[in-house]
CSV table of N, CA and C in Angstrom, one decimal:
chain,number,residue,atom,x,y,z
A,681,UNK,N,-22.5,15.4,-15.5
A,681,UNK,CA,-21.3,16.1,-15.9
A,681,UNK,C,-21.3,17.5,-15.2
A,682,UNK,N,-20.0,18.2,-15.2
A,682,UNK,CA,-19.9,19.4,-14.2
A,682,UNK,C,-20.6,20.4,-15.0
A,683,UNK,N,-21.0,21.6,-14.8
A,683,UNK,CA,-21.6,22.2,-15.4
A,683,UNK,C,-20.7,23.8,-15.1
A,684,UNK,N,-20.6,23.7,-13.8
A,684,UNK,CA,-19.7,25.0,-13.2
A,684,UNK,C,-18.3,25.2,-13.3
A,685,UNK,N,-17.8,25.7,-13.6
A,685,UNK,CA,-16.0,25.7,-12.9
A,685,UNK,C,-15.6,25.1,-11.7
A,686,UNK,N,-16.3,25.0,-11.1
A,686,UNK,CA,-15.7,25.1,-9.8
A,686,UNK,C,-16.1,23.1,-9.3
A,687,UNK,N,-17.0,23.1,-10.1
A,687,UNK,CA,-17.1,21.5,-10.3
A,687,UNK,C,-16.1,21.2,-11.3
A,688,UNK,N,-15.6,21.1,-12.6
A,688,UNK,CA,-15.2,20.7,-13.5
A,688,UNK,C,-13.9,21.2,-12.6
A,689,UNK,N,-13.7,21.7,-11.6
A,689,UNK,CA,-12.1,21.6,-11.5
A,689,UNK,C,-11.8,20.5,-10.0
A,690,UNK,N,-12.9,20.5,-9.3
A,690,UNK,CA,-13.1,19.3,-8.5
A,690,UNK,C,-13.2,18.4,-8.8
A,691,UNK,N,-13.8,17.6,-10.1
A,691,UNK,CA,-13.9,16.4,-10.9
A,691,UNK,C,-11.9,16.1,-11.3
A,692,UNK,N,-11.4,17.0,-11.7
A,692,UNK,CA,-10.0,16.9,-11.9
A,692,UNK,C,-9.1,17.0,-10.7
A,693,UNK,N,-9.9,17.5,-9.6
A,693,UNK,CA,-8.7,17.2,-8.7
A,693,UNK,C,-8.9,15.6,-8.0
A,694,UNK,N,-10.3,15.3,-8.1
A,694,UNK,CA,-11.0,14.1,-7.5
A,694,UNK,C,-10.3,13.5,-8.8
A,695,UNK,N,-9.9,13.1,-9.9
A,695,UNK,CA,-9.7,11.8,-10.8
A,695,UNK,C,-8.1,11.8,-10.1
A,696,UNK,N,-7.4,13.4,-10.6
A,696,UNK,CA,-5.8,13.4,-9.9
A,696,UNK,C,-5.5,12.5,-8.4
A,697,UNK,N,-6.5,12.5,-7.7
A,697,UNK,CA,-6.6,12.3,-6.5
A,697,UNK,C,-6.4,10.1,-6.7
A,698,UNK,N,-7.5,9.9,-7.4
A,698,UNK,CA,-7.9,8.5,-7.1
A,698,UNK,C,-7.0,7.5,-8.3
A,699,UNK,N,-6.2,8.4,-8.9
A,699,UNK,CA,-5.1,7.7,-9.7
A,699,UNK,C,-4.0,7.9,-8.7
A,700,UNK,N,-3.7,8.4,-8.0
A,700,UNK,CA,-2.3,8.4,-6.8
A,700,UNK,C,-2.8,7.3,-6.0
A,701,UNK,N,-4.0,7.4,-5.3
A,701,UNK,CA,-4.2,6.3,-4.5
A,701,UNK,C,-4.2,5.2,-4.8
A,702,UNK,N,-4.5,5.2,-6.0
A,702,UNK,CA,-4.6,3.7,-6.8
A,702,UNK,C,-3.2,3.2,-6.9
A,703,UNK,N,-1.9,4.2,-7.2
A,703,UNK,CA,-1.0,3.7,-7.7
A,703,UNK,C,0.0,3.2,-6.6
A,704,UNK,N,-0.3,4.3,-5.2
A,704,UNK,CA,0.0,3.4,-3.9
A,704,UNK,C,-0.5,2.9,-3.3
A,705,UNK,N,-1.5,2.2,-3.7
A,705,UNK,CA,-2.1,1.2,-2.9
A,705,UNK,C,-1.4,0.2,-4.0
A,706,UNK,N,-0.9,0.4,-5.3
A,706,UNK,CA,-0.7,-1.0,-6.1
A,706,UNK,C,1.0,-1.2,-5.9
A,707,UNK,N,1.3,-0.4,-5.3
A,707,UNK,CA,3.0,-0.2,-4.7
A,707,UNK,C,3.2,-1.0,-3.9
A,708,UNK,N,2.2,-0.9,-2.9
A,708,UNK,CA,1.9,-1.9,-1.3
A,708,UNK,C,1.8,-3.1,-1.8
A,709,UNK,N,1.1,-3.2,-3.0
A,709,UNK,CA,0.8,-4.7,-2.8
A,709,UNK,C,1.8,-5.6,-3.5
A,710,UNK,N,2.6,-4.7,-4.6
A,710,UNK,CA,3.5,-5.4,-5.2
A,710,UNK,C,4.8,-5.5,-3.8
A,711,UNK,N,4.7,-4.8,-3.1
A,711,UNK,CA,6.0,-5.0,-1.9
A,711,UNK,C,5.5,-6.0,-1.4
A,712,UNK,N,4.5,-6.1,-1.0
A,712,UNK,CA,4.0,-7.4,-0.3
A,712,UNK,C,3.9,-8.6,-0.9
A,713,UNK,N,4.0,-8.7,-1.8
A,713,UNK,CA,4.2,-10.0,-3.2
A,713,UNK,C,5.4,-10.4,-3.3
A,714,UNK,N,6.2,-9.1,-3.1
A,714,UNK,CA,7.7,-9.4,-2.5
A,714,UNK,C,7.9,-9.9,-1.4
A,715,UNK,N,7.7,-10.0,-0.7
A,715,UNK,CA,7.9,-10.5,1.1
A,715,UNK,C,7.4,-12.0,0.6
A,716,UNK,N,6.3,-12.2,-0.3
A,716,UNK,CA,5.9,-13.6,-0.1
A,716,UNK,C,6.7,-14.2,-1.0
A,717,UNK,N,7.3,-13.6,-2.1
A,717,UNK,CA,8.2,-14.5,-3.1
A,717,UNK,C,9.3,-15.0,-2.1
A,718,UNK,N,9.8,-13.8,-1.3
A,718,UNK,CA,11.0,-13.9,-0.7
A,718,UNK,C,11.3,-15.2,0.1
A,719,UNK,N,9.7,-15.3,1.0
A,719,UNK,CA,9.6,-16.1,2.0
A,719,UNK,C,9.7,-17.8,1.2
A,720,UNK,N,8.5,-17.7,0.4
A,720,UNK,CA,8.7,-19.0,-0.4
A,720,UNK,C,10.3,-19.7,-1.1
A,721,UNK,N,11.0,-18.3,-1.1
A,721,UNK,CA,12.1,-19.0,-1.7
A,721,UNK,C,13.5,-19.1,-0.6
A,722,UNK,N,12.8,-18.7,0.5
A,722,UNK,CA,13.4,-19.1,1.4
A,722,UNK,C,14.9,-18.3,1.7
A,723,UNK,N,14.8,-17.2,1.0
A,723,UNK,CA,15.6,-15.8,1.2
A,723,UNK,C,15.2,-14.6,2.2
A,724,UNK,N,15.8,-15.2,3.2
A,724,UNK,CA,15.2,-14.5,4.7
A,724,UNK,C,15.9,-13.0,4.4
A,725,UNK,N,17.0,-12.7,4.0
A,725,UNK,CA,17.6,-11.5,4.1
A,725,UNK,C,16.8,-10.8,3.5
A,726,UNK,N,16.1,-11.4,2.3
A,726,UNK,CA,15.3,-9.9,1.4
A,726,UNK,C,14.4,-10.3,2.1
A,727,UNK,N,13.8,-11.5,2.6
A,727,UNK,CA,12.5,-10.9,2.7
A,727,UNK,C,12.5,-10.1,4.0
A,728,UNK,N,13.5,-10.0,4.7
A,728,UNK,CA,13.3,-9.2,6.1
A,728,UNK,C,13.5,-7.6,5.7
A,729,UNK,N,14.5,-7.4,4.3
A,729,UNK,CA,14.8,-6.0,3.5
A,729,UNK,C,13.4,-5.4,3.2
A,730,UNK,N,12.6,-6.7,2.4
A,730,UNK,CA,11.4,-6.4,1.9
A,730,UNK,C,10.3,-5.9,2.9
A,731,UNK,N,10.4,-6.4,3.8
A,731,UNK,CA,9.1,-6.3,5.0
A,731,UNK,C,9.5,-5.1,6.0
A,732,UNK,N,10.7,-4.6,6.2
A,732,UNK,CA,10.9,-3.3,5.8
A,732,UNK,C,9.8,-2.0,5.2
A,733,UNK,N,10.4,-2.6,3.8
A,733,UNK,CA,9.6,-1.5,2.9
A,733,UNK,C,8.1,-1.8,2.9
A,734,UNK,N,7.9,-2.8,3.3
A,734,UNK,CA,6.3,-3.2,3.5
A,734,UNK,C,5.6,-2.1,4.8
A,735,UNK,N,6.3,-2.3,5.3
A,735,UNK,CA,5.9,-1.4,6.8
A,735,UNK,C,5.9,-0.1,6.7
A,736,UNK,N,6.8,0.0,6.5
A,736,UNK,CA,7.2,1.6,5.5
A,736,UNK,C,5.6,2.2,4.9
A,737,UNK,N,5.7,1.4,3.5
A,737,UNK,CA,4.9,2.1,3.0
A,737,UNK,C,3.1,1.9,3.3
A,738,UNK,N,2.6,0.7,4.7
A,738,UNK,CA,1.8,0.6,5.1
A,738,UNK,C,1.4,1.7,6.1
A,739,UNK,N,2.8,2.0,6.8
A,739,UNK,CA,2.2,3.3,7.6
A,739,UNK,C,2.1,4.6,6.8
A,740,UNK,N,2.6,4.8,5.7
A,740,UNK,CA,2.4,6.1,4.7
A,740,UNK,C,1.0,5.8,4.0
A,741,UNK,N,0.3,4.8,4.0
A,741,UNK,CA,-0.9,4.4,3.8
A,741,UNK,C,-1.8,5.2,4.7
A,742,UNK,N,-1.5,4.5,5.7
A,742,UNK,CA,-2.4,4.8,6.4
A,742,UNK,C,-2.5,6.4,6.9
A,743,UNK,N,-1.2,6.6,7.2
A,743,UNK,CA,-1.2,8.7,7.4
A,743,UNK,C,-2.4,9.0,6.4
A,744,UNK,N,-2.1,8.8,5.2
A,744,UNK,CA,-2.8,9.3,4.0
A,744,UNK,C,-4.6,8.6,3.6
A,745,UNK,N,-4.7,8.2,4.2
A,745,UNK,CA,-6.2,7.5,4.6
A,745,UNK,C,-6.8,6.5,3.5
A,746,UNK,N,-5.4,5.8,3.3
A,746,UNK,CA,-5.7,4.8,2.0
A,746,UNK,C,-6.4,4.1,2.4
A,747,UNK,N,-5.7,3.3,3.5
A,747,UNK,CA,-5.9,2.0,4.3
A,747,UNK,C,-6.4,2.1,5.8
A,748,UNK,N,-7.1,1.4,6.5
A,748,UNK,CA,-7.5,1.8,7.6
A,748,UNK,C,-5.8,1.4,8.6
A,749,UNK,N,-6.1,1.5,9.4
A,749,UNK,CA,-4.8,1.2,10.6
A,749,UNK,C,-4.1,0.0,10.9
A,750,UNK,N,-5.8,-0.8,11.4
A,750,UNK,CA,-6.1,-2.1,11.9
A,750,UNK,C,-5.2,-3.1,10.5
A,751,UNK,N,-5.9,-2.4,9.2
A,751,UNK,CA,-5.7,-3.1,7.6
A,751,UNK,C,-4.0,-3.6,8.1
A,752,UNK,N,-3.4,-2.1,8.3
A,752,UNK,CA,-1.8,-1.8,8.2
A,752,UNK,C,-1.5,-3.0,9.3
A,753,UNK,N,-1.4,-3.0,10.6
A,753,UNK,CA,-1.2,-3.4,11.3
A,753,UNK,C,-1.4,-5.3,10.9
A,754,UNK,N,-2.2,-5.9,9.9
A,754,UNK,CA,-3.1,-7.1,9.9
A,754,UNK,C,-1.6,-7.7,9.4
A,755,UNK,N,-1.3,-6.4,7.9
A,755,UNK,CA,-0.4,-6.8,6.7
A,755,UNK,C,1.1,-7.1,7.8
A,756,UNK,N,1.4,-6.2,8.2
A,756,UNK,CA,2.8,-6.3,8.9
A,756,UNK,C,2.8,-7.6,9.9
A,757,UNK,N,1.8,-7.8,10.5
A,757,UNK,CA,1.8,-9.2,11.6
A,757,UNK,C,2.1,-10.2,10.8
A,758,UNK,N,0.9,-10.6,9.7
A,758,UNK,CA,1.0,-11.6,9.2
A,758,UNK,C,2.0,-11.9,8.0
A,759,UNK,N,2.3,-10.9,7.5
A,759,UNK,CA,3.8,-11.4,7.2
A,759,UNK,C,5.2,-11.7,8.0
A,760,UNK,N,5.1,-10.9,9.1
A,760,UNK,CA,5.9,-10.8,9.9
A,760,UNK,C,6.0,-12.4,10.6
A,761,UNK,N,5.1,-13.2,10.9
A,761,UNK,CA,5.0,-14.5,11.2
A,761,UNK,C,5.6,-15.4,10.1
A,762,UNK,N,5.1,-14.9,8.5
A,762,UNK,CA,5.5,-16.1,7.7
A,762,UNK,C,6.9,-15.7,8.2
A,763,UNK,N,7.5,-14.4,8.0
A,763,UNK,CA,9.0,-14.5,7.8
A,763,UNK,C,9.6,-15.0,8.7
A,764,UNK,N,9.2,-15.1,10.1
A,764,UNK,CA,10.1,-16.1,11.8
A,764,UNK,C,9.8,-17.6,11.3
A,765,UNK,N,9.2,-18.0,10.2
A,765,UNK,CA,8.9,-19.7,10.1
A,765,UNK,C,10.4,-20.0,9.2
A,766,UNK,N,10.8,-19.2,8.4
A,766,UNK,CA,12.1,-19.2,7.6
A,766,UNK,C,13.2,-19.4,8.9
A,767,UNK,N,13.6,-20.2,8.8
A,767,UNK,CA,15.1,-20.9,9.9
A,767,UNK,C,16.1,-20.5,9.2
């Protein structure tokens, strides 16, 4: 446990810190669950809207050092393929 101030206020910036990252890294993933409903249901328009915002907030990921780059880059291809199989 912190003992100092200057620890006890680091412990709160470090929890403030790893609840944001949590909650956009859980943003990304629910976008991306979107692209896959979209694709499955065979709703090319959203899922092209969707994959969009997927991209979007994969590179705001990565600025912010959630995700590595390569991660960002893996997400955007490989959805980006399911969605060209949609005719």
């Amino acid at each position: 446990m912190a003992n100092t101030a200057q620890a006890k206020k680091r412990a709160k910036q470090a929890e403030v810190r790893r609840q944001r990252n949590f909650s956009q890294k859980s943003t990304m993933r629910t976008a991306i669950k979107k692209v896959l409903k979209a694709v499955q249901g065979g709703d090319k328009a959203l899922a092209s809207a969707s994959l969009k915002e997927v991209s979007a907030l994969a590179d705001r990921a990565v600025g912010k050092n959630l995700i590595h780059a390569n991660k960002a880059a893996r997400i955007k291809s490989r959805l980006n393929v399911k969605l060209k199989v949609i005719a």
